[in-house]
Every structure is written in C-alpha cells, then in structure tokens.
C-alpha cells in the first residue's frame, strides 16, 4: 500500500525531478517506509512505499521491467497475485521479487489492459511504456484506491491525493461550483468531479491510455460494472452455503503480508465475523474499537457506544484489543488536520474513522474492515422501500432522487446559494447527474425486486464509493492499509445474483421513515420489522452469537445530533454564526443559520447538514 504521483508532458518539455519529489513528499504519510523517483526527459514517476509484501529492496518502486521498456508506480494489493504469478511463470516470465507489484507489471506486459480482469484486489496503477511513449492509468473495480488527474493541452499530472497534484507550480485551481452543488445535494459527489476545479477522480473500474503522439485527452474506458440481477434458480440453502464459503475464503485471502494485522471491531456482525475468521488463521490478531462518551447523548444515540459488545467479541476470539473513547471536543480539535487529509469531503461524519485509524496505525500496518456488506446484501431497507412500488421507472427515479437529496433540496437552492453562485448551480442539474448513474432510459415497468436491485446498484456506485474514498484517505493518513473482504471479486459476483427475497422479507409491507425526524427513526423502523441482510444474518450466525446477527443495525457514528445542540453548539456558533465565515462567500447566511437553528431547537435533525457546513468551512480555510 503506497502513494503514487507522476507527470507526462505532451509538449516533450523536461519533467523536473524536484517537482516529482515535492509531489511524493507531501503524501509521505501514505508510504513512510521508502520513496522512489524515476524521471526521463518529459516523464516522471514518484512513489511512497508502505512495505507489506516483500519487505526487501526488491519491492521498491517505481519498478522497471526486465527489458527496461516499462515503469510502474502502483498502489494496492492483489490478493490472487500468487496464482497470476504461476500463470505468468508458465508463459516463461521470471521473477526477481516476491512482490505483487512485479506481478502487475508483467501481467500488463503480457495482456495489456485485459490484465485488469485477472486482478482480485484493490489498486491504482500507473505504467509508462517508453517505446510507445504512452501512459496507462487504472483503478480497481470498486474504487477502493483513489487516483486523481489534472489534464490540459500540455500535460497530465496524476497522484493518489489531490495535494500532490497541487505541488505542480503551473497548476492553480479554484473551488468547483459543480462539485459543490453535488455535495450539498447528496452529501457526496456522484460524478468524477472534485472540489478542485480541473482535478478529476478517475472513475472506479476504468482505465485510460494517454499518448504523447495523440494527446487524445482523458478517455476513460469501463472494464467492469455492478450487475445486480437475480438468479432465481438459487435456493436459500445454496445461497447460505455459497455465501459462507466465499466470505470465509475472502477473509483468508486478505490475510496475506509480512506485517502485523488487525481488524476494526465494532459491536456489529460484519466486523465480528471478519474478526472471528481472521483470529482463527492469524496469530496475535489485534482489534480496535472506537467508543463515545454518552454522558450528554439522548434518544437513539444512547446506544452508539458499542465498546461492551466489541470487548465481548474480543474476549471470545482472543484478540489483543485496543480502544479509544471520543468526546465532543475531539471533533473540534481535529477538523483542520482531518480536512487536509480528506481533501474532497464526501458522505457523513468521518472524524471517528480518523481517530480509530490513528490508534490502529500505532500497532499494525494492515486492518480489515466490514465495508460493503450493507450495499451487497441490502442493509438499508428503509431506503429501498420508499421507492419500491411505482407505476413506471421515471416515478421511481423521482422518488429516489428526492430521498437522496440528503442536505438541500432543489427547491431550497435559490435561497441557500448566494445570488452570484446560484446561476452556476442552475446550469448543472443534479437530477441529471443522478439519472446518469441510474441508467433507466428505455426500461419497461419493473417489479419491486428489480427496483430494489437498481437501488443496490446505485448505492454501490455512489454511497459505497464515497465511503471507500474516505476510508482510504483517513487510514492512509496514518500509514495504515485498510482491506475490505466483502469486496472480494468472487463474493461480489455471487452476492449480486442472490434473489432479493433472501435479502429482504417485507416487500409487501412498506415501512416509511421521515429522515428529518429527530431521534429514534431507525429504532422505530426495527420495532416494526427486523429486516435487511437476511441471508447474511444467517451466514454470519456461524461466526458470531445470535445477539449480534439479530440486533438492530447500528452504523459507526458519534452522537453528533446530541453534541451539535449541546456540547458543540458554541463551537458551531463561533465558526458559522458570523457573517465573516468563509462559507458565506458562496452561501446565504440567513438561510444556512435558520436551518441550523431547527436542529438546535430540536425541531429537525440537521446533523448531516451541520457536519457538511463545518467541512466546507474548514476546506475553504485549509485549501483556499
């Protein structure tokens, strides 16, 4: 696990070694074990190394092919690299190292971009072909590892993090108003835009070739996509058996490495099951839990501290267990550093992820996390049910779009944005962005099961991708590699075929939730129906007690709804209830402050909006 950076000058002007070094140095946290630079005339590659496989100097990057024609700078882990290596050996290739980097390089030499179909893992790849004067960039299926690019007529600059690209002296960037519009609509960015105008995130499951001879622009080619399509021949018994087999194999696959390993252990069944399997096959497994001081919490948030459940599982599986307990003030003190690492705000409150990664990074280089189980196995039923009965696909799209406007609805935008900003917002319709993900054009009326599978597709492409981007940034900020066993290729491919009736059980009894209701909305849902991830609950009951598989779903979140109107209220007021706040160059103070006041007075739960406003304020202070 590492950090990559590079430049290709289309005009053949020489690349400065000093610039490549600056680009690499600013992401040293991603690879504290070593650095490497390769520069030749108009091309330069940089690398920061976090040594996990083949700790010797033979695994150093940038790595040059045996014939001297190809150079790779790569970030990731290929869990099936041993099998691919054996295949390449049978074709006559010889290997000098035990690293997966050399396998990736030789696989590209043999199969070109088709090698991507053979990789089961997470990766961001940059390979320069000297004889063709051509650069190849690619990202893994799910977008676990990020890769950003800046492109103009003279050059392409790319890196694992945006701050690396910003080290180039010719790149000046402003806030992207289009990305801002997406963020305050979805609390996420669904396109490949970033907050930085002109800097894009290479989409997941895509690659591009950039040639000096052609200078053909950023032409991203998709090599894979999610396909949630029911195989109705699968019985429930077969679904349980095969999911269990693939899940256990996925966890065991991801135990590779020559360093100490741990797990993020919450009180939930996903991380508990991963820990159970890992502990059985990895000696001296370490586990890490983040708890919260609930002395000022109320309502549903009184259940947010899962330390007791995690401690029970740690004792059961004999892990070496570490905990951290967060208070309201911990969010306040970490925000500038958090935003510097996050760069491109997405999804919900993530500062607990930063703290637990910091804790884990003191003891291990690799952790396993339970990310992906909810999106594959339908863990958010209250979302899908609000759009499961429709007369035609456009109606479904309208309802689901209204739901995913998590922060500011289209009708509120004229009063939310400053008058000189709103016309730029209007020119970029977020509903069109939403529709481009859904791909519903020309579809006939669908069944409830098809609508749910469409929702699972959408959330995997957007919400899960946002979670993965955040997880990468905040773990790598602490020199920590996070692996996600639920996103093993074989497990994903099978999970998408499992009939919806084995994942959800109440398609005919739609339970609706008001997302802005203060307090106990999710608990109210589960009082009526213990639904979601039904097949996975049965599978994971082989690894964790029934208390965990039948429990109410609990996300990893601090009690911010309580803290934002209690202990942190003065911090929020001092930062955002002044017209000198940076955000009011773009947003209207009266509207913004009135929305926050609804939360302070307990009338609506606006914790997601308040968090997003805090992130935007600190982004402007850190990067503008």
GROMACS .gro file of C-alpha atoms in nm, residues 5-437:
model
  433
    5UNK     CA    1   0.249   1.050  -0.836
    6UNK     CA    2   0.359   1.143  -1.185
    7UNK     CA    3   0.376   1.382  -1.479
    8UNK     CA    4   0.366   1.332  -1.855
    9UNK     CA    5   0.440   1.644  -2.062
   10UNK     CA    6   0.275   1.619  -2.403
   11UNK     CA    7   0.488   1.904  -2.537
   12UNK     CA    8   0.803   1.700  -2.456
   13UNK     CA    9   0.934   1.962  -2.213
   14UNK     CA   10   1.153   1.806  -1.941
   15UNK     CA   11   0.997   1.700  -1.612
   16UNK     CA   12   1.162   1.845  -1.304
   17UNK     CA   13   1.287   1.581  -1.060
   18UNK     CA   14   1.238   1.836  -0.784
   19UNK     CA   15   0.865   1.867  -0.863
   20UNK     CA   16   0.823   1.489  -0.857
   21UNK     CA   17   0.996   1.481  -0.521
   22UNK     CA   18   0.766   1.750  -0.382
   23UNK     CA   19   0.465   1.557  -0.511
   24UNK     CA   20   0.589   1.243  -0.338
   25UNK     CA   21   0.696   1.412  -0.015
   26UNK     CA   22   0.357   1.570   0.051
   27UNK     CA   23   0.199   1.222   0.060
   28UNK     CA   24   0.477   1.064   0.267
   29UNK     CA   25   0.215   0.955   0.521
   30UNK     CA   26   0.089   0.702   0.265
   31UNK     CA   27   0.431   0.537   0.246
   32UNK     CA   28   0.666   0.604   0.537
   33UNK     CA   29   0.890   0.304   0.454
   34UNK     CA   30   1.062   0.447   0.150
   35UNK     CA   31   1.050   0.668  -0.158
   36UNK     CA   32   1.141   0.628  -0.520
   37UNK     CA   33   1.166   0.861  -0.821
   38UNK     CA   34   1.212   0.784  -1.190
   39UNK     CA   35   1.250   1.071  -1.438
   40UNK     CA   36   1.337   1.054  -1.806
   41UNK     CA   37   1.303   1.366  -2.018
   42UNK     CA   38   0.928   1.453  -2.040
   43UNK     CA   39   0.805   1.179  -1.798
   44UNK     CA   40   0.839   1.139  -1.424
   45UNK     CA   41   0.701   0.890  -1.172
   46UNK     CA   42   0.715   0.912  -0.794
   47UNK     CA   43   0.631   0.661  -0.525
   48UNK     CA   44   0.598   0.638  -0.147
   49UNK     CA   45   0.618   0.287  -0.007
   50UNK     CA   46   0.430   0.119   0.276
   51UNK     CA   47   0.606  -0.217   0.275
   52UNK     CA   48   0.371  -0.512   0.330
   53UNK     CA   49   0.466  -0.777   0.072
   54UNK     CA   50   0.837  -0.845   0.011
   55UNK     CA   51   0.987  -0.601   0.259
   56UNK     CA   52   1.322  -0.613   0.080
   57UNK     CA   53   1.455  -0.353  -0.164
   58UNK     CA   54   1.341  -0.580  -0.449
   59UNK     CA   55   0.988  -0.450  -0.397
   60UNK     CA   56   1.091  -0.086  -0.436
   61UNK     CA   57   0.906   0.138  -0.682
   62UNK     CA   58   0.896   0.281  -0.942
   63UNK     CA   59   0.981  -0.064  -1.075
   64UNK     CA   60   1.134  -0.112  -1.419
   65UNK     CA   61   1.057  -0.415  -1.638
   66UNK     CA   62   1.334  -0.660  -1.725
   67UNK     CA   63   1.362  -0.521  -2.077
   68UNK     CA   64   1.374  -0.164  -1.946
   69UNK     CA   65   1.072  -0.059  -2.151
   70UNK     CA   66   0.802  -0.025  -1.885
   71UNK     CA   67   0.797   0.152  -1.549
   72UNK     CA   68   0.525   0.110  -1.287
   73UNK     CA   69   0.416   0.313  -0.986
   74UNK     CA   70   0.139   0.121  -0.813
   75UNK     CA   71  -0.075   0.144  -0.501
   76UNK     CA   72  -0.273  -0.153  -0.375
   77UNK     CA   73  -0.283  -0.524  -0.305
   78UNK     CA   74  -0.363  -0.805  -0.550
   79UNK     CA   75  -0.481  -1.091  -0.330
   80UNK     CA   76  -0.458  -1.354  -0.604
   81UNK     CA   77  -0.112  -1.245  -0.721
   82UNK     CA   78   0.040  -1.587  -0.642
   83UNK     CA   79  -0.195  -1.758  -0.889
   84UNK     CA   80  -0.132  -1.493  -1.156
   85UNK     CA   81   0.242  -1.526  -1.099
   86UNK     CA   82   0.221  -1.902  -1.152
   87UNK     CA   83   0.035  -1.842  -1.479
   88UNK     CA   84   0.297  -1.593  -1.596
   89UNK     CA   85   0.578  -1.829  -1.495
   90UNK     CA   86   0.425  -2.099  -1.714
   91UNK     CA   87   0.438  -1.847  -2.000
   92UNK     CA   88   0.811  -1.800  -1.950
   93UNK     CA   89   0.831  -1.496  -1.723
   94UNK     CA   90   1.091  -1.491  -1.446
   95UNK     CA   91   1.055  -1.302  -1.118
   96UNK     CA   92   1.317  -1.132  -0.905
   97UNK     CA   93   1.094  -1.038  -0.611
   98UNK     CA   94   0.805  -1.174  -0.410
   99UNK     CA   95   0.601  -0.855  -0.454
  100UNK     CA   96   0.266  -0.822  -0.625
  101UNK     CA   97   0.400  -0.509  -0.800
  102UNK     CA   98   0.620  -0.721  -1.026
  103UNK     CA   99   0.322  -0.946  -1.099
  104UNK     CA  100   0.111  -0.644  -1.201
  105UNK     CA  101   0.387  -0.514  -1.428
  106UNK     CA  102   0.445  -0.846  -1.603
  107UNK     CA  103   0.070  -0.910  -1.631
  108UNK     CA  104   0.038  -0.579  -1.815
  109UNK     CA  105   0.330  -0.672  -2.040
  110UNK     CA  106   0.154  -0.998  -2.131
  111UNK     CA  107  -0.213  -0.899  -2.153
  112UNK     CA  108  -0.225  -0.520  -2.171
  113UNK     CA  109  -0.540  -0.366  -2.024
  114UNK     CA  110  -0.702  -0.713  -2.019
  115UNK     CA  111  -0.488  -0.786  -1.713
  116UNK     CA  112  -0.737  -0.583  -1.508
  117UNK     CA  113  -0.991  -0.865  -1.542
  118UNK     CA  114  -0.748  -1.102  -1.371
  119UNK     CA  115  -0.685  -0.891  -1.061
  120UNK     CA  116  -0.878  -0.963  -0.742
  121UNK     CA  117  -0.785  -0.677  -0.516
  122UNK     CA  118  -0.760  -0.302  -0.481
  123UNK     CA  119  -0.534  -0.087  -0.691
  124UNK     CA  120  -0.441   0.241  -0.856
  125UNK     CA  121  -0.191   0.174  -1.136
  126UNK     CA  122   0.035   0.396  -1.345
  127UNK     CA  123   0.254   0.231  -1.611
  128UNK     CA  124   0.464   0.419  -1.865
  129UNK     CA  125   0.558   0.246  -2.192
  130UNK     CA  126   0.881   0.402  -2.323
  131UNK     CA  127   0.870   0.266  -2.679
  132UNK     CA  128   0.509   0.377  -2.728
  133UNK     CA  129   0.554   0.699  -2.528
  134UNK     CA  130   0.224   0.611  -2.361
  135UNK     CA  131   0.090   0.626  -2.005
  136UNK     CA  132  -0.162   0.375  -1.869
  137UNK     CA  133  -0.374   0.467  -1.565
  138UNK     CA  134  -0.631   0.239  -1.400
  139UNK     CA  135  -0.842   0.199  -1.087
  140UNK     CA  136  -0.989  -0.112  -0.923
  141UNK     CA  137  -1.346  -0.238  -0.971
  142UNK     CA  138  -1.498  -0.067  -0.669
  143UNK     CA  139  -1.280   0.242  -0.631
  144UNK     CA  140  -1.109   0.131  -0.309
  145UNK     CA  141  -0.788   0.309  -0.408
  146UNK     CA  142  -0.812   0.666  -0.544
  147UNK     CA  143  -0.627   0.816  -0.839
  148UNK     CA  144  -0.666   1.183  -0.932
  149UNK     CA  145  -0.571   1.357  -1.256
  150UNK     CA  146  -0.520   1.708  -1.389
  151UNK     CA  147  -0.512   1.733  -1.768
  152UNK     CA  148  -0.457   2.015  -2.013
  153UNK     CA  149  -0.312   2.052  -2.362
  154UNK     CA  150   0.046   2.046  -2.235
  155UNK     CA  151   0.049   1.785  -1.960
  156UNK     CA  152  -0.116   1.532  -1.737
  157UNK     CA  153  -0.041   1.529  -1.365
  158UNK     CA  154  -0.171   1.244  -1.151
  159UNK     CA  155  -0.145   1.122  -0.791
  160UNK     CA  156  -0.307   0.925  -0.512
  161UNK     CA  157  -0.406   1.251  -0.345
  162UNK     CA  158  -0.502   1.595  -0.472
  163UNK     CA  159  -0.249   1.777  -0.253
  164UNK     CA  160   0.024   1.601  -0.451
  165UNK     CA  161  -0.106   1.744  -0.780
  166UNK     CA  162  -0.120   2.089  -0.623
  167UNK     CA  163   0.260   2.079  -0.579
  168UNK     CA  164   0.298   2.137  -0.954
  169UNK     CA  165   0.385   2.507  -0.993
  170UNK     CA  166   0.174   2.552  -1.309
  171UNK     CA  167  -0.149   2.427  -1.152
  172UNK     CA  168  -0.377   2.678  -0.987
  173UNK     CA  169  -0.727   2.566  -0.907
  174UNK     CA  170  -1.041   2.719  -0.762
  175UNK     CA  171  -1.348   2.571  -0.597
  176UNK     CA  172  -1.561   2.369  -0.840
  177UNK     CA  173  -1.915   2.508  -0.812
  178UNK     CA  174  -2.050   2.198  -0.989
  179UNK     CA  175  -1.892   1.968  -0.731
  180UNK     CA  176  -2.024   2.194  -0.454
  181UNK     CA  177  -2.374   2.159  -0.595
  182UNK     CA  178  -2.345   1.780  -0.592
  183UNK     CA  179  -2.209   1.781  -0.238
  184UNK     CA  180  -2.486   1.993  -0.089
  185UNK     CA  181  -2.743   1.786  -0.277
  186UNK     CA  182  -2.620   1.435  -0.197
  187UNK     CA  183  -2.357   1.488   0.074
  188UNK     CA  184  -2.141   1.315  -0.185
  189UNK     CA  185  -2.005   1.366  -0.536
  190UNK     CA  186  -2.156   1.120  -0.784
  191UNK     CA  187  -1.958   1.233  -1.090
  192UNK     CA  188  -1.579   1.226  -1.118
  193UNK     CA  189  -1.551   1.594  -1.022
  194UNK     CA  190  -1.374   1.709  -0.708
  195UNK     CA  191  -1.390   2.029  -0.502
  196UNK     CA  192  -1.085   2.140  -0.703
  197UNK     CA  193  -1.174   2.282  -1.044
  198UNK     CA  194  -0.986   2.094  -1.318
  199UNK     CA  195  -0.884   1.797  -1.100
  200UNK     CA  196  -1.082   1.479  -1.154
  201UNK     CA  197  -1.106   1.143  -0.985
  202UNK     CA  198  -1.056   0.857  -1.229
  203UNK     CA  199  -1.385   0.661  -1.207
  204UNK     CA  200  -1.382   0.318  -1.047
  205UNK     CA  201  -1.343   0.021  -1.284
  206UNK     CA  202  -1.198   0.235  -1.564
  207UNK     CA  203  -0.865   0.284  -1.735
  208UNK     CA  204  -0.717   0.527  -1.984
  209UNK     CA  205  -0.420   0.542  -2.221
  210UNK     CA  206  -0.253   0.880  -2.270
  211UNK     CA  207  -0.021   0.916  -2.566
  212UNK     CA  208   0.222   1.195  -2.639
  213UNK     CA  209   0.178   1.129  -3.010
  214UNK     CA  210  -0.202   1.160  -2.997
  215UNK     CA  211  -0.269   1.372  -2.685
  216UNK     CA  212  -0.614   1.216  -2.705
  217UNK     CA  213  -0.748   1.352  -2.378
  218UNK     CA  214  -0.895   1.171  -2.081
  219UNK     CA  215  -1.090   0.894  -2.247
  220UNK     CA  216  -1.196   0.664  -1.963
  221UNK     CA  217  -1.290   0.310  -2.064
  222UNK     CA  218  -1.505   0.099  -1.834
  223UNK     CA  219  -1.385  -0.259  -1.792
  224UNK     CA  220  -1.641  -0.375  -1.530
  225UNK     CA  221  -1.968  -0.272  -1.367
  226UNK     CA  222  -2.203  -0.390  -1.096
  227UNK     CA  223  -2.484  -0.613  -1.222
  228UNK     CA  224  -2.747  -0.688  -0.958
  229UNK     CA  225  -2.952  -0.946  -1.150
  230UNK     CA  226  -3.139  -1.221  -0.967
  231UNK     CA  227  -3.065  -1.585  -1.044
  232UNK     CA  228  -3.397  -1.738  -0.941
  233UNK     CA  229  -3.254  -2.091  -0.960
  234UNK     CA  230  -3.052  -2.023  -0.643
  235UNK     CA  231  -3.220  -2.178  -0.339
  236UNK     CA  232  -3.192  -2.023   0.006
  237UNK     CA  233  -2.987  -2.322   0.123
  238UNK     CA  234  -2.744  -2.281  -0.167
  239UNK     CA  235  -2.726  -1.906  -0.109
  240UNK     CA  236  -2.630  -1.957   0.255
  241UNK     CA  237  -2.375  -2.227   0.177
  242UNK     CA  238  -2.204  -2.046  -0.110
  243UNK     CA  239  -2.201  -1.705   0.062
  244UNK     CA  240  -2.044  -1.864   0.368
  245UNK     CA  241  -1.776  -2.038   0.160
  246UNK     CA  242  -1.691  -1.727  -0.041
  247UNK     CA  243  -1.692  -1.499   0.263
  248UNK     CA  244  -1.453  -1.718   0.459
  249UNK     CA  245  -1.225  -1.751   0.157
  250UNK     CA  246  -1.233  -1.375   0.104
  251UNK     CA  247  -1.119  -1.302   0.460
  252UNK     CA  248  -0.845  -1.564   0.442
  253UNK     CA  249  -0.726  -1.428   0.106
  254UNK     CA  250  -0.679  -1.087   0.259
  255UNK     CA  251  -0.456  -1.206   0.542
  256UNK     CA  252  -0.152  -1.202   0.310
  257UNK     CA  253   0.150  -0.998   0.410
  258UNK     CA  254   0.468  -0.994   0.613
  259UNK     CA  255   0.350  -0.746   0.878
  260UNK     CA  256   0.119  -0.741   1.178
  261UNK     CA  257  -0.252  -0.726   1.106
  262UNK     CA  258  -0.565  -0.615   1.290
  263UNK     CA  259  -0.938  -0.562   1.250
  264UNK     CA  260  -1.175  -0.275   1.315
  265UNK     CA  261  -1.411  -0.441   1.563
  266UNK     CA  262  -1.746  -0.275   1.632
  267UNK     CA  263  -2.045  -0.433   1.800
  268UNK     CA  264  -2.188  -0.542   1.465
  269UNK     CA  265  -2.199  -0.879   1.296
  270UNK     CA  266  -1.994  -0.788   0.986
  271UNK     CA  267  -1.675  -0.684   1.165
  272UNK     CA  268  -1.735  -0.952   1.429
  273UNK     CA  269  -1.745  -1.229   1.168
  274UNK     CA  270  -1.435  -1.095   0.992
  275UNK     CA  271  -1.254  -1.091   1.327
  276UNK     CA  272  -1.369  -1.446   1.407
  277UNK     CA  273  -1.224  -1.586   1.082
  278UNK     CA  274  -0.907  -1.378   1.094
  279UNK     CA  275  -0.834  -1.473   1.456
  280UNK     CA  276  -0.863  -1.841   1.369
  281UNK     CA  277  -0.599  -1.810   1.096
  282UNK     CA  278  -0.374  -1.525   1.210
  283UNK     CA  279  -0.183  -1.548   1.537
  284UNK     CA  280  -0.178  -1.249   1.770
  285UNK     CA  281  -0.456  -1.066   1.587
  286UNK     CA  282  -0.512  -0.715   1.715
  287UNK     CA  283  -0.855  -0.548   1.722
  288UNK     CA  284  -0.955  -0.182   1.753
  289UNK     CA  285  -1.275  -0.017   1.870
  290UNK     CA  286  -1.385   0.345   1.891
  291UNK     CA  287  -1.632   0.431   2.167
  292UNK     CA  288  -1.808   0.753   2.263
  293UNK     CA  289  -1.873   0.946   2.582
  294UNK     CA  290  -2.253   0.938   2.601
  295UNK     CA  291  -2.297   1.147   2.915
  296UNK     CA  292  -2.468   1.418   2.710
  297UNK     CA  293  -2.635   1.196   2.448
  298UNK     CA  294  -3.007   1.132   2.424
  299UNK     CA  295  -3.259   0.914   2.239
  300UNK     CA  296  -3.127   0.654   2.000
  301UNK     CA  297  -2.774   0.789   2.039
  302UNK     CA  298  -2.756   0.639   2.387
  303UNK     CA  299  -2.684   0.311   2.207
  304UNK     CA  300  -2.397   0.448   1.995
  305UNK     CA  301  -2.117   0.324   2.223
  306UNK     CA  302  -2.050  -0.037   2.124
  307UNK     CA  303  -1.743  -0.099   2.338
  308UNK     CA  304  -1.911  -0.359   2.557
  309UNK     CA  305  -2.014  -0.570   2.257
  310UNK     CA  306  -1.671  -0.534   2.099
  311UNK     CA  307  -1.499  -0.635   2.423
  312UNK     CA  308  -1.718  -0.947   2.440
  313UNK     CA  309  -1.616  -1.046   2.086
  314UNK     CA  310  -1.251  -0.969   2.154
  315UNK     CA  311  -1.259  -1.196   2.457
  316UNK     CA  312  -1.436  -1.466   2.256
  317UNK     CA  313  -1.178  -1.461   1.976
  318UNK     CA  314  -0.876  -1.387   2.199
  319UNK     CA  315  -0.761  -1.075   2.017
  320UNK     CA  316  -0.523  -0.817   2.156
  321UNK     CA  317  -0.776  -0.539   2.197
  322UNK     CA  318  -0.738  -0.160   2.198
  323UNK     CA  319  -1.000   0.111   2.243
  324UNK     CA  320  -1.032   0.486   2.211
  325UNK     CA  321  -1.316   0.693   2.360
  326UNK     CA  322  -1.418   1.016   2.187
  327UNK     CA  323  -1.580   1.323   2.338
  328UNK     CA  324  -1.743   1.620   2.168
  329UNK     CA  325  -1.425   1.826   2.183
  330UNK     CA  326  -1.234   1.565   1.984
  331UNK     CA  327  -1.421   1.661   1.669
  332UNK     CA  328  -1.345   2.028   1.720
  333UNK     CA  329  -0.970   1.986   1.761
  334UNK     CA  330  -0.917   1.753   1.465
  335UNK     CA  331  -1.107   1.936   1.190
  336UNK     CA  332  -0.818   2.123   1.018
  337UNK     CA  333  -0.598   1.812   1.004
  338UNK     CA  334  -0.891   1.594   0.903
  339UNK     CA  335  -0.988   1.815   0.609
  340UNK     CA  336  -0.626   1.842   0.492
  341UNK     CA  337  -0.616   1.464   0.462
  342UNK     CA  338  -0.973   1.423   0.335
  343UNK     CA  339  -0.930   1.694   0.067
  344UNK     CA  340  -1.261   1.620  -0.104
  345UNK     CA  341  -1.547   1.594   0.150
  346UNK     CA  342  -1.788   1.304   0.097
  347UNK     CA  343  -2.061   1.117   0.288
  348UNK     CA  344  -2.116   1.153   0.662
  349UNK     CA  345  -1.932   1.224   0.984
  350UNK     CA  346  -1.590   1.063   0.950
  351UNK     CA  347  -1.372   1.202   1.226
  352UNK     CA  348  -1.418   0.882   1.435
  353UNK     CA  349  -1.265   0.692   1.141
  354UNK     CA  350  -0.961   0.918   1.160
  355UNK     CA  351  -0.916   0.859   1.532
  356UNK     CA  352  -0.952   0.481   1.516
  357UNK     CA  353  -0.711   0.468   1.220
  358UNK     CA  354  -0.462   0.671   1.420
  359UNK     CA  355  -0.497   0.423   1.706
  360UNK     CA  356  -0.458   0.119   1.481
  361UNK     CA  357  -0.164   0.274   1.295
  362UNK     CA  358   0.038   0.273   1.617
  363UNK     CA  359   0.027  -0.108   1.631
  364UNK     CA  360  -0.028  -0.253   1.281
  365UNK     CA  361   0.014  -0.173   0.914
  366UNK     CA  362  -0.296  -0.356   0.791
  367UNK     CA  363  -0.654  -0.372   0.916
  368UNK     CA  364  -0.966  -0.548   0.789
  369UNK     CA  365  -1.297  -0.360   0.779
  370UNK     CA  366  -1.658  -0.462   0.718
  371UNK     CA  367  -1.731  -0.205   0.445
  372UNK     CA  368  -1.951  -0.330   0.160
  373UNK     CA  369  -2.175  -0.580   0.337
  374UNK     CA  370  -2.468  -0.338   0.357
  375UNK     CA  371  -2.461  -0.243  -0.009
  376UNK     CA  372  -2.430  -0.601  -0.137
  377UNK     CA  373  -2.685  -0.759   0.095
  378UNK     CA  374  -2.944  -0.478   0.132
  379UNK     CA  375  -2.860  -0.337   0.472
  380UNK     CA  376  -3.067  -0.016   0.438
  381UNK     CA  377  -3.423  -0.140   0.374
  382UNK     CA  378  -3.593   0.184   0.474
  383UNK     CA  379  -3.417   0.348   0.178
  384UNK     CA  380  -3.526   0.093  -0.083
  385UNK     CA  381  -3.886   0.061   0.035
  386UNK     CA  382  -3.967   0.425  -0.020
  387UNK     CA  383  -3.919   0.361  -0.394
  388UNK     CA  384  -4.027   0.000  -0.439
  389UNK     CA  385  -4.383   0.045  -0.571
  390UNK     CA  386  -4.404   0.253  -0.889
  391UNK     CA  387  -4.620   0.287  -1.198
  392UNK     CA  388  -4.321   0.349  -1.426
  393UNK     CA  389  -3.939   0.389  -1.396
  394UNK     CA  390  -3.945   0.771  -1.407
  395UNK     CA  391  -4.165   0.774  -1.096
  396UNK     CA  392  -3.912   0.556  -0.917
  397UNK     CA  393  -3.632   0.788  -1.024
  398UNK     CA  394  -3.819   1.095  -0.896
  399UNK     CA  395  -3.887   0.937  -0.556
  400UNK     CA  396  -3.537   0.805  -0.511
  401UNK     CA  397  -3.385   1.134  -0.623
  402UNK     CA  398  -3.593   1.321  -0.365
  403UNK     CA  399  -3.468   1.084  -0.097
  404UNK     CA  400  -3.102   1.121  -0.195
  405UNK     CA  401  -3.117   1.499  -0.171
  406UNK     CA  402  -2.981   1.446   0.178
  407UNK     CA  403  -2.892   1.807   0.254
  408UNK     CA  404  -3.053   2.072   0.035
  409UNK     CA  405  -3.346   2.010  -0.199
  410UNK     CA  406  -3.369   2.169  -0.541
  411UNK     CA  407  -3.648   2.398  -0.418
  412UNK     CA  408  -3.425   2.534  -0.139
  413UNK     CA  409  -3.123   2.609  -0.355
  414UNK     CA  410  -3.223   2.964  -0.467
  415UNK     CA  411  -3.227   3.079  -0.104
  416UNK     CA  412  -2.930   2.862   0.001
  417UNK     CA  413  -2.669   2.983  -0.251
  418UNK     CA  414  -2.552   3.341  -0.295
  419UNK     CA  415  -2.720   3.522  -0.591
  420UNK     CA  416  -2.399   3.521  -0.797
  421UNK     CA  417  -2.346   3.148  -0.731
  422UNK     CA  418  -2.695   3.013  -0.794
  423UNK     CA  419  -2.691   3.072  -1.173
  424UNK     CA  420  -2.384   2.848  -1.190
  425UNK     CA  421  -2.570   2.590  -0.981
  426UNK     CA  422  -2.873   2.608  -1.208
  427UNK     CA  423  -2.655   2.531  -1.510
  428UNK     CA  424  -2.557   2.199  -1.351
  429UNK     CA  425  -2.869   1.999  -1.269
  430UNK     CA  426  -2.802   1.736  -1.004
  431UNK     CA  427  -3.101   1.533  -1.119
  432UNK     CA  428  -2.921   1.476  -1.448
  433UNK     CA  429  -2.616   1.358  -1.253
  434UNK     CA  430  -2.842   1.124  -1.057
  435UNK     CA  431  -3.004   0.989  -1.375
  436UNK     CA  432  -2.666   0.927  -1.536
  437UNK     CA  433  -2.584   0.684  -1.255
   0.00000   0.00000   0.00000
